[in-house]
XYZ file of C-alpha atoms in Angstrom:
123
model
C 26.943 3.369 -22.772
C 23.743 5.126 -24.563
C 25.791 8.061 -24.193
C 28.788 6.875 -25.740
C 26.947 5.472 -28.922
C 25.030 8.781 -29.647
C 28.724 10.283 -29.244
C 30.502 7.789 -31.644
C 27.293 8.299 -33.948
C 27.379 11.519 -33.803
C 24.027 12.088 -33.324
C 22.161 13.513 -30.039
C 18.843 12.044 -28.090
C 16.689 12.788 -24.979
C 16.084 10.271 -22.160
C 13.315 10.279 -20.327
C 13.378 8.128 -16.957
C 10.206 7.328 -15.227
C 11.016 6.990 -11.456
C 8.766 4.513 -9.265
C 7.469 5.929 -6.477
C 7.780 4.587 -2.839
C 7.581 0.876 -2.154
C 4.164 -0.242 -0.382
C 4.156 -3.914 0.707
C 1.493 -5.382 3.237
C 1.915 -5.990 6.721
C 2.112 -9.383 7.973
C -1.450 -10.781 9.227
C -2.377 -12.398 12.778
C -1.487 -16.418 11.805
C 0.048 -15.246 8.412
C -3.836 -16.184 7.001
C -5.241 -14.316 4.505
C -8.134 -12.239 5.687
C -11.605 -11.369 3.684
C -12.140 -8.129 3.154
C -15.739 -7.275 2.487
C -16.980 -4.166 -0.443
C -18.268 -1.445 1.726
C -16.733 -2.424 4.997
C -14.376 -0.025 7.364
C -10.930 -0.862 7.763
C -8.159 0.714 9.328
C -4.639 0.754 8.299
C -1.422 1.679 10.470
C 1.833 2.929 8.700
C 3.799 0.346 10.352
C 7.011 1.617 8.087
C 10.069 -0.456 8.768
C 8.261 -2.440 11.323
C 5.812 -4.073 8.876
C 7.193 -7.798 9.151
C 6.335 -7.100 12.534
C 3.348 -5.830 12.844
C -0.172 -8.238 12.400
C -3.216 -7.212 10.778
C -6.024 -8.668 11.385
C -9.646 -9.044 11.504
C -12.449 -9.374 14.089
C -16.441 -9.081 13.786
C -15.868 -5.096 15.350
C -12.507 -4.094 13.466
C -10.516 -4.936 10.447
C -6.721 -3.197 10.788
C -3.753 -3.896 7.787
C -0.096 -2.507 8.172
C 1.844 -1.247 5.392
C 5.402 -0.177 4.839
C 5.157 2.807 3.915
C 6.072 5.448 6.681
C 4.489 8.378 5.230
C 1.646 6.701 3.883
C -1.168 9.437 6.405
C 1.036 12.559 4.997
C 0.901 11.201 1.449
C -2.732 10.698 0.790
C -6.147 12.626 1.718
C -9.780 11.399 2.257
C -10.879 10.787 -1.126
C -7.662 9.190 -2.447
C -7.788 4.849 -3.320
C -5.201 3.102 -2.473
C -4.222 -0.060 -4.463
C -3.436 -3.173 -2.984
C -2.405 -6.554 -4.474
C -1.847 -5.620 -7.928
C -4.374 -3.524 -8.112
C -7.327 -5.916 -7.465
C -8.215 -4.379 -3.913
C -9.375 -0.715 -3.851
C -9.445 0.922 -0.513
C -10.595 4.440 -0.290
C -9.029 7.175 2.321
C -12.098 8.229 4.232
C -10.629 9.894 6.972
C -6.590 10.811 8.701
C -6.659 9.588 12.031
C -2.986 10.894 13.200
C 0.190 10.516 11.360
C 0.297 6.552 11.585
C -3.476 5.453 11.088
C -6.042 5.941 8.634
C -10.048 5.162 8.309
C -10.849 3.460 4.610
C -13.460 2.111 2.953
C -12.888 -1.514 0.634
C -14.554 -0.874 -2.290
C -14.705 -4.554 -3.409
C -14.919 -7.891 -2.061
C -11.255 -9.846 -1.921
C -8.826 -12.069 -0.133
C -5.813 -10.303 0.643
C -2.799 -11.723 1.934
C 0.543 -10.689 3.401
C 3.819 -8.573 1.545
C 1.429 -7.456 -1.437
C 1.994 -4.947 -3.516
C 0.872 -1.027 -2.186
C 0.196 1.644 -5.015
C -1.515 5.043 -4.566
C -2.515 6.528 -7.997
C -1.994 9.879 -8.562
């Protein structure tokens, strides 16, 4: 249609499409309850892919683990990298690649997070 107008105008333009990247959602979480994620804490999260709605997070006094859907989420980033989570109001930074479904992070603030939130990496 744009092109059609530009042709009946008889004028030219340039489009410029900005692409989204991969979709990151949350894993679901052991009793689908929101866990509290801590600033400075470790916390481990497993590229669950396809599986995420099937996987549980969850969180214990000796281990904190999220899923997310994202498949290629340990090729994709590097320690160093945040991740986004939940609109951007959880930072998690890469800290170290396990193996080529788990990673070691580090929450850089305090929140609540919740399952099938939003994923972003920056960058």
């Amino acid at each position: 249609r744009f092109r059609k107008v530009c042709a009946e105008k008889g004028s030219s333009a340039g489009v410029l499409l900005d692409t989204k990247g991969p979709e990151i959602r949350t894993a679901m979480l052991k009793d689908h309850e929101p866990i509290e994620l801590e600033a400075g804490q470790d916390i481990y999260v497993y590229a669950a892919g396809a599986d995420y709605t099937k996987f549980e997070g969850y969180k214990t006094p000796e281990k904190t683990v999220i899923g997310v859907s994202y498949d290629k989420l340990c090729q994709s980033v590097k320690p160093g990298n945040r991740m986004l989570f939940a609109d951007g109001t959880l930072s998690i930074e890469v800290v170290e690649i396990i193996d080529d479904k788990n990673l070691k992070g580090k929450v850089l603030n305090s929140k609540k997070l919740g399952e099938r939130k939003n994923g972003n990496l920056p960058g």
